[in-house]
Amino acid sequence: MKIGIPRAFLYYKYHYLWETFFEELGIEFIVSPETNKDILNRGMTYAIDESCLSSKIYLGHVEWLIGKCDYILIPTISNYASSGTVCTKFQAIYDVVKNTFRDKDIKLINYNIDVKNSDFEVKAFLKMGRFLGKKNASCMRSYLIAKQAEKTARVMDEKYQEQLLDEKKIKILLISHSYNIYDKYIGAPIIDYLHDMDVIPIIGDLANKKEAIYNSFEISETLPWTYNRELVGSIVLYKNRVDGIILLSSFPCGPDSLVNEIIIRRVKDKPILNLILDGQEGTAGIETRLESFLDIINFKKDDYSGKI
Ligand code: SF4
């Protein structure tokens, strides 16, 4: 028995949880490789044109896994109750994959989070473990260990980021979904570029989730999407400790286009750069915009310190 995990979308949010859960249950798994041009091209051939770049990448990873495992893990996330709902892609992706690859020999394993209707994460994982032939007690034990591993990893990430926030160098807050910013093909080149320019990237997605959600109401009381709310809240938590903010979205993302507009209108005291990733080859255009943005930030810094 081998589970295939697409290295895209919620992998970046939940990989500690998923990988530890399967490891503890003694179930083998395979994760698709880092995104590359070939995986993106595969995804593009299956996705409809209107899909966002992130979901095209996701389909490319699913296609890569076909024939290499027994089941491909595709969770369905509907809502997290009071903290909000999610983009419809996460509610629909299971059906999208099932239909897109209906002619291929593909078997999916799914779990469903719908907190409003009492489908909690723990219940979903126990059900998934039982489907894989494991006993309830063993599933519960594996889930609890996986939750602890996830918590430990998040606390370590937060602590590391706190250290970075105390550094004296220029710091830029990156507001982007984890599946965009950590993707080797579309997001990582931006992090690499900032490092090359001796700038410290601060990742909004690494902020403490509960604190971020709580603080997000300072910018918007009505935002419906949990993941966007977490990112918006991270701006409130970090903005006084960074020199500028980059909003990084994949084309054409509906939720981000609305949320970015709200951020630009309501966060007035920091320079903001809005970057849209479209998966086109080459980063020259993006680098030019990043360079100009850093010039503005350096200019402001020099101005305040009386050098100009
Ligand atoms: S939030 Fe945007 S990028 Fe993410 S899945 Fe939805 S449309 Fe795509």
PDB file of C-alpha atoms and ligand atoms in Angstrom:
ATOM      1  CA  MET A   1       0.000   0.000   0.000  1.00  0.00           C
ATOM      2  CA  LYS A   2       1.457   3.328  -1.072  1.00  0.00           C
ATOM      3  CA  ILE A   3      -0.168   6.776  -0.801  1.00  0.00           C
ATOM      4  CA  GLY A   4       0.713   9.511  -3.286  1.00  0.00           C
ATOM      5  CA  ILE A   5       0.820  13.082  -2.008  1.00  0.00           C
ATOM      6  CA  PRO A   6       0.797  15.946  -4.540  1.00  0.00           C
ATOM      7  CA  ARG A   7       3.424  18.536  -3.547  1.00  0.00           C
ATOM      8  CA  ALA A   8       1.051  21.442  -4.090  1.00  0.00           C
ATOM      9  CA  PHE A   9      -1.877  23.274  -2.444  1.00  0.00           C
ATOM     10  CA  LEU A  10      -2.466  22.034   1.117  1.00  0.00           C
ATOM     11  CA  TYR A  11       0.705  19.921   1.166  1.00  0.00           C
ATOM     12  CA  TYR A  12       2.555  23.040   2.285  1.00  0.00           C
ATOM     13  CA  LYS A  13       0.106  23.613   5.127  1.00  0.00           C
ATOM     14  CA  TYR A  14      -0.324  20.064   6.321  1.00  0.00           C
ATOM     15  CA  HIS A  15       2.692  18.022   5.277  1.00  0.00           C
ATOM     16  CA  TYR A  16       3.941  17.512   8.869  1.00  0.00           C
ATOM     17  CA  LEU A  17       0.509  16.213   9.805  1.00  0.00           C
ATOM     18  CA  TRP A  18       0.063  13.958   6.784  1.00  0.00           C
ATOM     19  CA  GLU A  19       3.560  12.534   6.672  1.00  0.00           C
ATOM     20  CA  THR A  20       3.747  11.814  10.410  1.00  0.00           C
ATOM     21  CA  PHE A  21       0.269  10.248  10.385  1.00  0.00           C
ATOM     22  CA  PHE A  22       1.171   7.831   7.587  1.00  0.00           C
ATOM     23  CA  GLU A  23       4.608   7.102   9.066  1.00  0.00           C
ATOM     24  CA  GLU A  24       3.088   6.254  12.456  1.00  0.00           C
ATOM     25  CA  LEU A  25       0.513   3.992  10.804  1.00  0.00           C
ATOM     26  CA  GLY A  26       3.330   2.242   8.925  1.00  0.00           C
ATOM     27  CA  ILE A  27       1.918   3.259   5.548  1.00  0.00           C
ATOM     28  CA  GLU A  28       4.358   4.048   2.760  1.00  0.00           C
ATOM     29  CA  PHE A  29       3.903   7.319   0.908  1.00  0.00           C
ATOM     30  CA  ILE A  30       5.443   9.134  -2.004  1.00  0.00           C
ATOM     31  CA  VAL A  31       5.465  12.913  -2.499  1.00  0.00           C
ATOM     32  CA  SER A  32       5.617  14.287  -6.043  1.00  0.00           C
ATOM     33  CA  PRO A  33       8.827  16.244  -6.811  1.00  0.00           C
ATOM     34  CA  GLU A  34       9.288  19.991  -6.619  1.00  0.00           C
ATOM     35  CA  THR A  35       7.344  21.845  -9.317  1.00  0.00           C
ATOM     36  CA  ASN A  36       9.253  22.254 -12.569  1.00  0.00           C
ATOM     37  CA  LYS A  37       8.365  23.340 -16.088  1.00  0.00           C
ATOM     38  CA  ASP A  38       7.309  19.836 -17.061  1.00  0.00           C
ATOM     39  CA  ILE A  39       4.887  19.478 -14.111  1.00  0.00           C
ATOM     40  CA  LEU A  40       3.383  22.894 -14.838  1.00  0.00           C
ATOM     41  CA  ASN A  41       2.965  22.005 -18.522  1.00  0.00           C
ATOM     42  CA  ARG A  42       1.261  18.733 -17.618  1.00  0.00           C
ATOM     43  CA  GLY A  43      -1.124  20.623 -15.322  1.00  0.00           C
ATOM     44  CA  MET A  44      -1.869  23.206 -17.999  1.00  0.00           C
ATOM     45  CA  THR A  45      -2.906  20.574 -20.501  1.00  0.00           C
ATOM     46  CA  TYR A  46      -5.542  19.240 -18.073  1.00  0.00           C
ATOM     47  CA  ALA A  47      -6.805  22.437 -16.451  1.00  0.00           C
ATOM     48  CA  ILE A  48      -9.344  24.764 -17.960  1.00  0.00           C
ATOM     49  CA  ASP A  49      -7.814  28.110 -19.002  1.00  0.00           C
ATOM     50  CA  GLU A  50      -9.686  30.044 -16.321  1.00  0.00           C
ATOM     51  CA  SER A  51      -8.129  28.032 -13.479  1.00  0.00           C
ATOM     52  CA  CYS A  52      -5.622  29.738 -11.228  1.00  0.00           C
ATOM     53  CA  LEU A  53      -1.953  28.941 -11.749  1.00  0.00           C
ATOM     54  CA  SER A  54      -1.836  27.121  -8.374  1.00  0.00           C
ATOM     55  CA  SER A  55      -4.563  24.672  -9.383  1.00  0.00           C
ATOM     56  CA  LYS A  56      -2.863  24.033 -12.738  1.00  0.00           C
ATOM     57  CA  ILE A  57       0.299  23.161 -10.827  1.00  0.00           C
ATOM     58  CA  TYR A  58      -1.773  20.884  -8.573  1.00  0.00           C
ATOM     59  CA  LEU A  59      -3.142  18.903 -11.514  1.00  0.00           C
ATOM     60  CA  GLY A  60       0.406  18.520 -12.851  1.00  0.00           C
ATOM     61  CA  HIS A  61       1.473  16.946  -9.545  1.00  0.00           C
ATOM     62  CA  VAL A  62      -1.527  14.622  -9.496  1.00  0.00           C
ATOM     63  CA  GLU A  63      -0.769  13.499 -13.042  1.00  0.00           C
ATOM     64  CA  TRP A  64       2.865  12.829 -12.073  1.00  0.00           C
ATOM     65  CA  LEU A  65       1.679  10.486  -9.290  1.00  0.00           C
ATOM     66  CA  ILE A  66      -0.652   8.402 -11.461  1.00  0.00           C
ATOM     67  CA  GLY A  67       0.716   4.877 -11.791  1.00  0.00           C
ATOM     68  CA  LYS A  68       3.261   5.375  -8.988  1.00  0.00           C
ATOM     69  CA  CYS A  69       1.017   4.700  -5.968  1.00  0.00           C
ATOM     70  CA  ASP A  70      -2.197   2.953  -4.910  1.00  0.00           C
ATOM     71  CA  TYR A  71      -4.130   6.029  -3.782  1.00  0.00           C
ATOM     72  CA  ILE A  72      -3.636   9.756  -4.231  1.00  0.00           C
ATOM     73  CA  LEU A  73      -4.527  11.878  -1.202  1.00  0.00           C
ATOM     74  CA  ILE A  74      -6.994  14.647  -2.097  1.00  0.00           C
ATOM     75  CA  PRO A  75      -8.629  16.254   0.970  1.00  0.00           C
ATOM     76  CA  THR A  76     -11.776  18.341   0.804  1.00  0.00           C
ATOM     77  CA  ILE A  77     -11.893  21.407   3.025  1.00  0.00           C
ATOM     78  CA  SER A  78     -15.215  23.212   3.289  1.00  0.00           C
ATOM     79  CA  ASN A  79     -14.909  25.431   6.353  1.00  0.00           C
ATOM     80  CA  TYR A  80     -13.359  25.916   9.768  1.00  0.00           C
ATOM     81  CA  ALA A  81     -16.639  27.115  11.326  1.00  0.00           C
ATOM     82  CA  SER A  82     -16.257  30.509  13.045  1.00  0.00           C
ATOM     83  CA  SER A  83     -12.855  31.273  11.496  1.00  0.00           C
ATOM     84  CA  GLY A  84     -14.361  31.075   8.026  1.00  0.00           C
ATOM     85  CA  THR A  85     -14.672  29.181   4.806  1.00  0.00           C
ATOM     86  CA  VAL A  86     -12.034  28.549   2.117  1.00  0.00           C
ATOM     87  CA  CYS A  87     -11.652  29.162  -1.596  1.00  0.00           C
ATOM     88  CA  THR A  88     -14.063  26.964  -3.560  1.00  0.00           C
ATOM     89  CA  LYS A  89     -11.073  25.168  -5.137  1.00  0.00           C
ATOM     90  CA  PHE A  90     -10.485  23.320  -1.859  1.00  0.00           C
ATOM     91  CA  GLN A  91     -14.100  22.236  -1.736  1.00  0.00           C
ATOM     92  CA  ALA A  92     -14.143  21.116  -5.363  1.00  0.00           C
ATOM     93  CA  ILE A  93     -10.667  19.773  -6.081  1.00  0.00           C
ATOM     94  CA  TYR A  94     -11.559  16.146  -5.274  1.00  0.00           C
ATOM     95  CA  ASP A  95     -14.317  16.165  -7.903  1.00  0.00           C
ATOM     96  CA  VAL A  96     -12.180  18.140 -10.343  1.00  0.00           C
ATOM     97  CA  VAL A  97      -9.387  15.542 -10.115  1.00  0.00           C
ATOM     98  CA  LYS A  98     -11.829  12.639 -10.323  1.00  0.00           C
ATOM     99  CA  ASN A  99     -13.413  14.017 -13.481  1.00  0.00           C
ATOM    100  CA  THR A 100     -10.229  15.280 -15.086  1.00  0.00           C
ATOM    101  CA  PHE A 101      -8.513  11.894 -14.841  1.00  0.00           C
ATOM    102  CA  ARG A 102     -11.600   9.700 -15.249  1.00  0.00           C
ATOM    103  CA  ASP A 103     -10.018   7.848 -18.177  1.00  0.00           C
ATOM    104  CA  LYS A 104      -6.876   7.025 -16.216  1.00  0.00           C
ATOM    105  CA  ASP A 105      -6.541   4.294 -13.655  1.00  0.00           C
ATOM    106  CA  ILE A 106      -6.663   6.651 -10.676  1.00  0.00           C
ATOM    107  CA  LYS A 107      -7.796   5.890  -7.127  1.00  0.00           C
ATOM    108  CA  LEU A 108      -8.225   8.673  -4.612  1.00  0.00           C
ATOM    109  CA  ILE A 109      -8.265   8.765  -0.853  1.00  0.00           C
ATOM    110  CA  ASN A 110     -10.101  11.659   0.664  1.00  0.00           C
ATOM    111  CA  TYR A 111     -10.859  13.241   4.008  1.00  0.00           C
ATOM    112  CA  ASN A 112     -13.401  15.931   4.574  1.00  0.00           C
ATOM    113  CA  ILE A 113     -13.247  18.929   6.922  1.00  0.00           C
ATOM    114  CA  ASP A 114     -16.584  20.644   7.413  1.00  0.00           C
ATOM    115  CA  VAL A 115     -16.507  21.930  10.971  1.00  0.00           C
ATOM    116  CA  LYS A 116     -19.915  23.634  10.674  1.00  0.00           C
ATOM    117  CA  ASN A 117     -21.428  20.177  10.154  1.00  0.00           C
ATOM    118  CA  SER A 118     -19.280  18.485  12.839  1.00  0.00           C
ATOM    119  CA  ASP A 119     -16.817  16.935  10.393  1.00  0.00           C
ATOM    120  CA  PHE A 120     -13.755  17.698  12.495  1.00  0.00           C
ATOM    121  CA  GLU A 121     -10.182  16.917  11.569  1.00  0.00           C
ATOM    122  CA  VAL A 122      -9.779  14.140  14.135  1.00  0.00           C
ATOM    123  CA  LYS A 123     -12.922  12.378  12.887  1.00  0.00           C
ATOM    124  CA  ALA A 124     -11.700  12.692   9.297  1.00  0.00           C
ATOM    125  CA  PHE A 125      -8.305  11.178  10.095  1.00  0.00           C
ATOM    126  CA  LEU A 126      -9.791   8.264  12.032  1.00  0.00           C
ATOM    127  CA  LYS A 127     -12.061   7.517   9.097  1.00  0.00           C
ATOM    128  CA  MET A 128      -9.169   7.698   6.645  1.00  0.00           C
ATOM    129  CA  GLY A 129      -7.029   5.399   8.822  1.00  0.00           C
ATOM    130  CA  ARG A 130      -9.845   2.844   9.074  1.00  0.00           C
ATOM    131  CA  PHE A 131     -10.292   2.973   5.297  1.00  0.00           C
ATOM    132  CA  LEU A 132      -6.611   2.034   5.044  1.00  0.00           C
ATOM    133  CA  GLY A 133      -7.282  -1.040   7.197  1.00  0.00           C
ATOM    134  CA  LYS A 134      -5.941   0.264  10.511  1.00  0.00           C
ATOM    135  CA  LYS A 135      -7.553  -0.094  13.941  1.00  0.00           C
ATOM    136  CA  ASN A 136      -9.251   2.890  15.560  1.00  0.00           C
ATOM    137  CA  ALA A 137      -6.821   3.027  18.515  1.00  0.00           C
ATOM    138  CA  SER A 138      -3.834   2.972  16.223  1.00  0.00           C
ATOM    139  CA  CYS A 139      -5.348   5.736  14.056  1.00  0.00           C
ATOM    140  CA  MET A 140      -5.999   7.884  17.121  1.00  0.00           C
ATOM    141  CA  ARG A 141      -2.468   7.374  18.439  1.00  0.00           C
ATOM    142  CA  SER A 142      -0.980   8.233  15.039  1.00  0.00           C
ATOM    143  CA  TYR A 143      -3.165  11.305  14.713  1.00  0.00           C
ATOM    144  CA  LEU A 144      -2.176  12.634  18.145  1.00  0.00           C
ATOM    145  CA  ILE A 145       1.527  12.102  17.419  1.00  0.00           C
ATOM    146  CA  ALA A 146       1.096  13.800  14.024  1.00  0.00           C
ATOM    147  CA  LYS A 147      -0.654  16.781  15.643  1.00  0.00           C
ATOM    148  CA  GLN A 148       2.199  17.130  18.114  1.00  0.00           C
ATOM    149  CA  ALA A 149       4.763  16.995  15.283  1.00  0.00           C
ATOM    150  CA  GLU A 150       2.815  19.662  13.401  1.00  0.00           C
ATOM    151  CA  LYS A 151       2.618  21.888  16.497  1.00  0.00           C
ATOM    152  CA  THR A 152       6.339  21.511  17.252  1.00  0.00           C
ATOM    153  CA  ALA A 153       7.294  22.371  13.662  1.00  0.00           C
ATOM    154  CA  ARG A 154       5.057  25.448  13.670  1.00  0.00           C
ATOM    155  CA  VAL A 155       6.432  26.703  16.997  1.00  0.00           C
ATOM    156  CA  MET A 156       9.990  26.284  15.698  1.00  0.00           C
ATOM    157  CA  ASP A 157       9.131  28.164  12.485  1.00  0.00           C
ATOM    158  CA  GLU A 158       7.563  30.981  14.493  1.00  0.00           C
ATOM    159  CA  LYS A 159      10.604  31.208  16.783  1.00  0.00           C
ATOM    160  CA  TYR A 160      12.998  31.285  13.844  1.00  0.00           C
ATOM    161  CA  GLN A 161      10.983  34.049  12.244  1.00  0.00           C
ATOM    162  CA  GLU A 162      11.003  36.033  15.498  1.00  0.00           C
ATOM    163  CA  GLN A 163      14.814  35.947  15.394  1.00  0.00           C
ATOM    164  CA  LEU A 164      14.780  37.200  11.803  1.00  0.00           C
ATOM    165  CA  LEU A 165      12.453  40.050  12.754  1.00  0.00           C
ATOM    166  CA  ASP A 166      15.071  41.307  15.229  1.00  0.00           C
ATOM    167  CA  GLU A 167      17.773  41.535  12.547  1.00  0.00           C
ATOM    168  CA  LYS A 168      18.950  44.995  11.529  1.00  0.00           C
ATOM    169  CA  LYS A 169      18.798  44.384   7.754  1.00  0.00           C
ATOM    170  CA  ILE A 170      15.920  45.376   5.458  1.00  0.00           C
ATOM    171  CA  LYS A 171      12.963  43.045   5.954  1.00  0.00           C
ATOM    172  CA  ILE A 172      10.109  42.476   3.525  1.00  0.00           C
ATOM    173  CA  LEU A 173       6.883  40.775   4.556  1.00  0.00           C
ATOM    174  CA  LEU A 174       5.674  38.299   1.918  1.00  0.00           C
ATOM    175  CA  ILE A 175       1.912  37.851   1.928  1.00  0.00           C
ATOM    176  CA  SER A 176       1.203  34.762  -0.113  1.00  0.00           C
ATOM    177  CA  HIS A 177      -0.451  31.370   0.237  1.00  0.00           C
ATOM    178  CA  SER A 178       2.073  28.744   1.342  1.00  0.00           C
ATOM    179  CA  TYR A 179       1.539  26.775  -1.900  1.00  0.00           C
ATOM    180  CA  ASN A 180       2.690  29.810  -3.878  1.00  0.00           C
ATOM    181  CA  ILE A 181       5.532  31.157  -1.800  1.00  0.00           C
ATOM    182  CA  TYR A 182       7.164  27.770  -1.104  1.00  0.00           C
ATOM    183  CA  ASP A 183       6.683  26.391  -4.583  1.00  0.00           C
ATOM    184  CA  LYS A 184      10.171  25.974  -6.086  1.00  0.00           C
ATOM    185  CA  TYR A 185       9.068  27.067  -9.546  1.00  0.00           C
ATOM    186  CA  ILE A 186       6.912  30.118  -8.857  1.00  0.00           C
ATOM    187  CA  GLY A 187       7.554  31.465  -5.331  1.00  0.00           C
ATOM    188  CA  ALA A 188      11.047  30.363  -4.310  1.00  0.00           C
ATOM    189  CA  PRO A 189      12.811  32.495  -6.978  1.00  0.00           C
ATOM    190  CA  ILE A 190      11.400  35.579  -5.247  1.00  0.00           C
ATOM    191  CA  ILE A 191      12.739  34.486  -1.863  1.00  0.00           C
ATOM    192  CA  ASP A 192      16.110  33.719  -3.515  1.00  0.00           C
ATOM    193  CA  TYR A 193      16.189  37.136  -5.165  1.00  0.00           C
ATOM    194  CA  LEU A 194      15.548  38.912  -1.851  1.00  0.00           C
ATOM    195  CA  HIS A 195      18.334  36.897  -0.190  1.00  0.00           C
ATOM    196  CA  ASP A 196      20.668  37.838  -3.056  1.00  0.00           C
ATOM    197  CA  MET A 197      19.844  41.508  -2.441  1.00  0.00           C
ATOM    198  CA  ASP A 198      20.694  41.058   1.270  1.00  0.00           C
ATOM    199  CA  VAL A 199      17.037  41.489   2.241  1.00  0.00           C
ATOM    200  CA  ILE A 200      15.330  39.256   4.821  1.00  0.00           C
ATOM    201  CA  PRO A 201      12.034  37.767   3.628  1.00  0.00           C
ATOM    202  CA  ILE A 202       9.470  37.462   6.433  1.00  0.00           C
ATOM    203  CA  ILE A 203       6.798  34.911   5.603  1.00  0.00           C
ATOM    204  CA  GLY A 204       3.261  35.948   6.573  1.00  0.00           C
ATOM    205  CA  ASP A 205       2.123  32.328   6.518  1.00  0.00           C
ATOM    206  CA  LEU A 206       4.485  31.516   9.418  1.00  0.00           C
ATOM    207  CA  ALA A 207       2.695  33.817  11.866  1.00  0.00           C
ATOM    208  CA  ASN A 208       0.825  32.205  14.736  1.00  0.00           C
ATOM    209  CA  LYS A 209      -2.515  31.285  13.151  1.00  0.00           C
ATOM    210  CA  LYS A 210      -4.765  32.027  16.138  1.00  0.00           C
ATOM    211  CA  GLU A 211      -3.171  35.404  16.772  1.00  0.00           C
ATOM    212  CA  ALA A 212      -3.308  36.228  13.066  1.00  0.00           C
ATOM    213  CA  ILE A 213      -7.011  35.406  12.779  1.00  0.00           C
ATOM    214  CA  TYR A 214      -7.738  37.469  15.892  1.00  0.00           C
ATOM    215  CA  ASN A 215      -5.819  40.477  14.573  1.00  0.00           C
ATOM    216  CA  SER A 216      -7.155  40.237  11.017  1.00  0.00           C
ATOM    217  CA  PHE A 217     -10.383  41.966  12.098  1.00  0.00           C
ATOM    218  CA  GLU A 218      -8.401  45.187  12.434  1.00  0.00           C
ATOM    219  CA  ILE A 219      -8.133  45.227   8.611  1.00  0.00           C
ATOM    220  CA  SER A 220     -11.421  43.559   7.658  1.00  0.00           C
ATOM    221  CA  GLU A 221     -14.402  42.395   9.686  1.00  0.00           C
ATOM    222  CA  THR A 222     -16.101  40.650   6.800  1.00  0.00           C
ATOM    223  CA  LEU A 223     -13.461  38.565   5.000  1.00  0.00           C
ATOM    224  CA  PRO A 224     -14.970  35.101   4.461  1.00  0.00           C
ATOM    225  CA  TRP A 225     -11.824  33.038   3.707  1.00  0.00           C
ATOM    226  CA  THR A 226      -9.816  31.575   6.597  1.00  0.00           C
ATOM    227  CA  TYR A 227      -6.490  31.299   4.751  1.00  0.00           C
ATOM    228  CA  ASN A 228      -6.678  34.908   3.557  1.00  0.00           C
ATOM    229  CA  ARG A 229      -7.691  36.014   7.043  1.00  0.00           C
ATOM    230  CA  GLU A 230      -4.559  34.340   8.454  1.00  0.00           C
ATOM    231  CA  LEU A 231      -2.399  36.262   5.978  1.00  0.00           C
ATOM    232  CA  VAL A 232      -4.162  39.581   6.585  1.00  0.00           C
ATOM    233  CA  GLY A 233      -3.716  39.111  10.344  1.00  0.00           C
ATOM    234  CA  SER A 234       0.002  38.523   9.858  1.00  0.00           C
ATOM    235  CA  ILE A 235       0.247  42.048   8.388  1.00  0.00           C
ATOM    236  CA  VAL A 236      -1.157  43.467  11.618  1.00  0.00           C
ATOM    237  CA  LEU A 237       1.290  41.348  13.637  1.00  0.00           C
ATOM    238  CA  TYR A 238       4.402  42.148  11.614  1.00  0.00           C
ATOM    239  CA  LYS A 239       3.967  45.447   9.780  1.00  0.00           C
ATOM    240  CA  ASN A 240       5.723  47.599  12.354  1.00  0.00           C
ATOM    241  CA  ARG A 241       8.773  45.351  12.221  1.00  0.00           C
ATOM    242  CA  VAL A 242       9.268  45.249   8.440  1.00  0.00           C
ATOM    243  CA  ASP A 243      10.211  47.842   5.811  1.00  0.00           C
ATOM    244  CA  GLY A 244       7.739  46.859   3.114  1.00  0.00           C
ATOM    245  CA  ILE A 245       5.116  44.310   2.076  1.00  0.00           C
ATOM    246  CA  ILE A 246       4.875  42.190  -1.065  1.00  0.00           C
ATOM    247  CA  LEU A 247       1.499  40.702  -1.971  1.00  0.00           C
ATOM    248  CA  LEU A 248       2.163  37.642  -4.092  1.00  0.00           C
ATOM    249  CA  SER A 249      -0.736  35.932  -5.859  1.00  0.00           C
ATOM    250  CA  SER A 250      -1.227  33.434  -8.623  1.00  0.00           C
ATOM    251  CA  PHE A 251      -3.142  34.476 -11.743  1.00  0.00           C
ATOM    252  CA  PRO A 252      -6.185  34.759 -11.781  1.00  0.00           C
ATOM    253  CA  CYS A 253      -6.954  34.286  -8.073  1.00  0.00           C
ATOM    254  CA  GLY A 254     -10.414  35.576  -7.141  1.00  0.00           C
ATOM    255  CA  PRO A 255     -10.003  35.748  -3.346  1.00  0.00           C
ATOM    256  CA  ASP A 256      -6.544  37.347  -3.522  1.00  0.00           C
ATOM    257  CA  SER A 257      -7.605  40.017  -5.994  1.00  0.00           C
ATOM    258  CA  LEU A 258     -10.299  41.209  -3.580  1.00  0.00           C
ATOM    259  CA  VAL A 259      -8.185  40.830  -0.435  1.00  0.00           C
ATOM    260  CA  ASN A 260      -5.142  42.557  -1.950  1.00  0.00           C
ATOM    261  CA  GLU A 261      -7.325  45.522  -2.871  1.00  0.00           C
ATOM    262  CA  ILE A 262      -8.553  45.749   0.729  1.00  0.00           C
ATOM    263  CA  ILE A 263      -4.971  45.567   2.030  1.00  0.00           C
ATOM    264  CA  ILE A 264      -3.741  48.270  -0.353  1.00  0.00           C
ATOM    265  CA  ARG A 265      -6.603  50.585   0.683  1.00  0.00           C
ATOM    266  CA  ARG A 266      -6.297  50.002   4.426  1.00  0.00           C
ATOM    267  CA  VAL A 267      -2.578  49.572   5.103  1.00  0.00           C
ATOM    268  CA  LYS A 268      -1.257  53.037   4.371  1.00  0.00           C
ATOM    269  CA  ASP A 269       1.941  53.247   6.391  1.00  0.00           C
ATOM    270  CA  LYS A 270       4.121  50.751   4.464  1.00  0.00           C
ATOM    271  CA  PRO A 271       5.233  50.520   0.834  1.00  0.00           C
ATOM    272  CA  ILE A 272       3.312  47.663  -0.831  1.00  0.00           C
ATOM    273  CA  LEU A 273       4.145  45.804  -4.043  1.00  0.00           C
ATOM    274  CA  ASN A 274       1.434  43.700  -5.669  1.00  0.00           C
ATOM    275  CA  LEU A 275       2.948  40.871  -7.750  1.00  0.00           C
ATOM    276  CA  ILE A 276       0.962  38.396  -9.834  1.00  0.00           C
ATOM    277  CA  LEU A 277       2.585  35.085 -10.770  1.00  0.00           C
ATOM    278  CA  ASP A 278       1.506  33.717 -14.133  1.00  0.00           C
ATOM    279  CA  GLY A 279       4.003  30.878 -14.595  1.00  0.00           C
ATOM    280  CA  GLN A 280       5.585  32.489 -17.649  1.00  0.00           C
ATOM    281  CA  GLU A 281       9.183  31.546 -18.232  1.00  0.00           C
ATOM    282  CA  GLY A 282      11.839  33.856 -16.876  1.00  0.00           C
ATOM    283  CA  THR A 283      11.797  36.125 -13.860  1.00  0.00           C
ATOM    284  CA  ALA A 284      13.318  39.223 -15.494  1.00  0.00           C
ATOM    285  CA  GLY A 285      10.060  41.247 -15.343  1.00  0.00           C
ATOM    286  CA  ILE A 286       9.489  40.383 -11.703  1.00  0.00           C
ATOM    287  CA  GLU A 287      13.104  41.127 -10.793  1.00  0.00           C
ATOM    288  CA  THR A 288      12.837  44.598 -12.342  1.00  0.00           C
ATOM    289  CA  ARG A 289       9.776  45.343 -10.228  1.00  0.00           C
ATOM    290  CA  LEU A 290      11.443  43.963  -7.100  1.00  0.00           C
ATOM    291  CA  GLU A 291      14.523  46.065  -7.779  1.00  0.00           C
ATOM    292  CA  SER A 292      12.443  49.273  -8.093  1.00  0.00           C
ATOM    293  CA  PHE A 293      10.542  48.389  -4.936  1.00  0.00           C
ATOM    294  CA  LEU A 294      13.769  47.889  -2.992  1.00  0.00           C
ATOM    295  CA  ASP A 295      15.069  51.217  -4.339  1.00  0.00           C
ATOM    296  CA  ILE A 296      11.977  52.944  -2.906  1.00  0.00           C
ATOM    297  CA  ILE A 297      12.483  51.256   0.456  1.00  0.00           C
ATOM    298  CA  ASN A 298      16.170  52.161   0.571  1.00  0.00           C
ATOM    299  CA  PHE A 299      15.347  55.727  -0.413  1.00  0.00           C
ATOM    300  CA  LYS A 300      12.789  56.001   2.409  1.00  0.00           C
ATOM    301  CA  LYS A 301      15.238  54.563   4.917  1.00  0.00           C
ATOM    302  CA  ASP A 302      17.992  56.985   3.892  1.00  0.00           C
ATOM    303  CA  ASP A 303      15.510  59.847   3.984  1.00  0.00           C
ATOM    304  CA  TYR A 304      14.412  59.049   7.542  1.00  0.00           C
ATOM    305  CA  SER A 305      17.965  58.641   8.735  1.00  0.00           C
ATOM    306  CA  GLY A 306      18.791  62.135   7.399  1.00  0.00           C
ATOM    307  CA  LYS A 307      21.253  61.001   4.712  1.00  0.00           C
ATOM    308  CA  ILE A 308      19.392  62.810   1.916  1.00  0.00           C
TER     309      ILE A 308
HETATM  310  S1  SF4 B   1      -7.218  31.063  -3.229  1.00  0.00           S
HETATM  311 FE1  SF4 B   1      -6.620  31.733  -5.294  1.00  0.00          FE
HETATM  312  S2  SF4 B   1      -4.688  30.679  -5.692  1.00  0.00           S
HETATM  313 FE2  SF4 B   1      -5.702  29.621  -4.005  1.00  0.00          FE
HETATM  314  S3  SF4 B   1      -6.857  28.002  -4.949  1.00  0.00           S
HETATM  315 FE3  SF4 B   1      -8.249  29.724  -4.722  1.00  0.00          FE
HETATM  316  S4  SF4 B   1      -8.133  30.812  -6.679  1.00  0.00           S
HETATM  317 FE4  SF4 B   1      -6.353  29.442  -6.567  1.00  0.00          FE
END
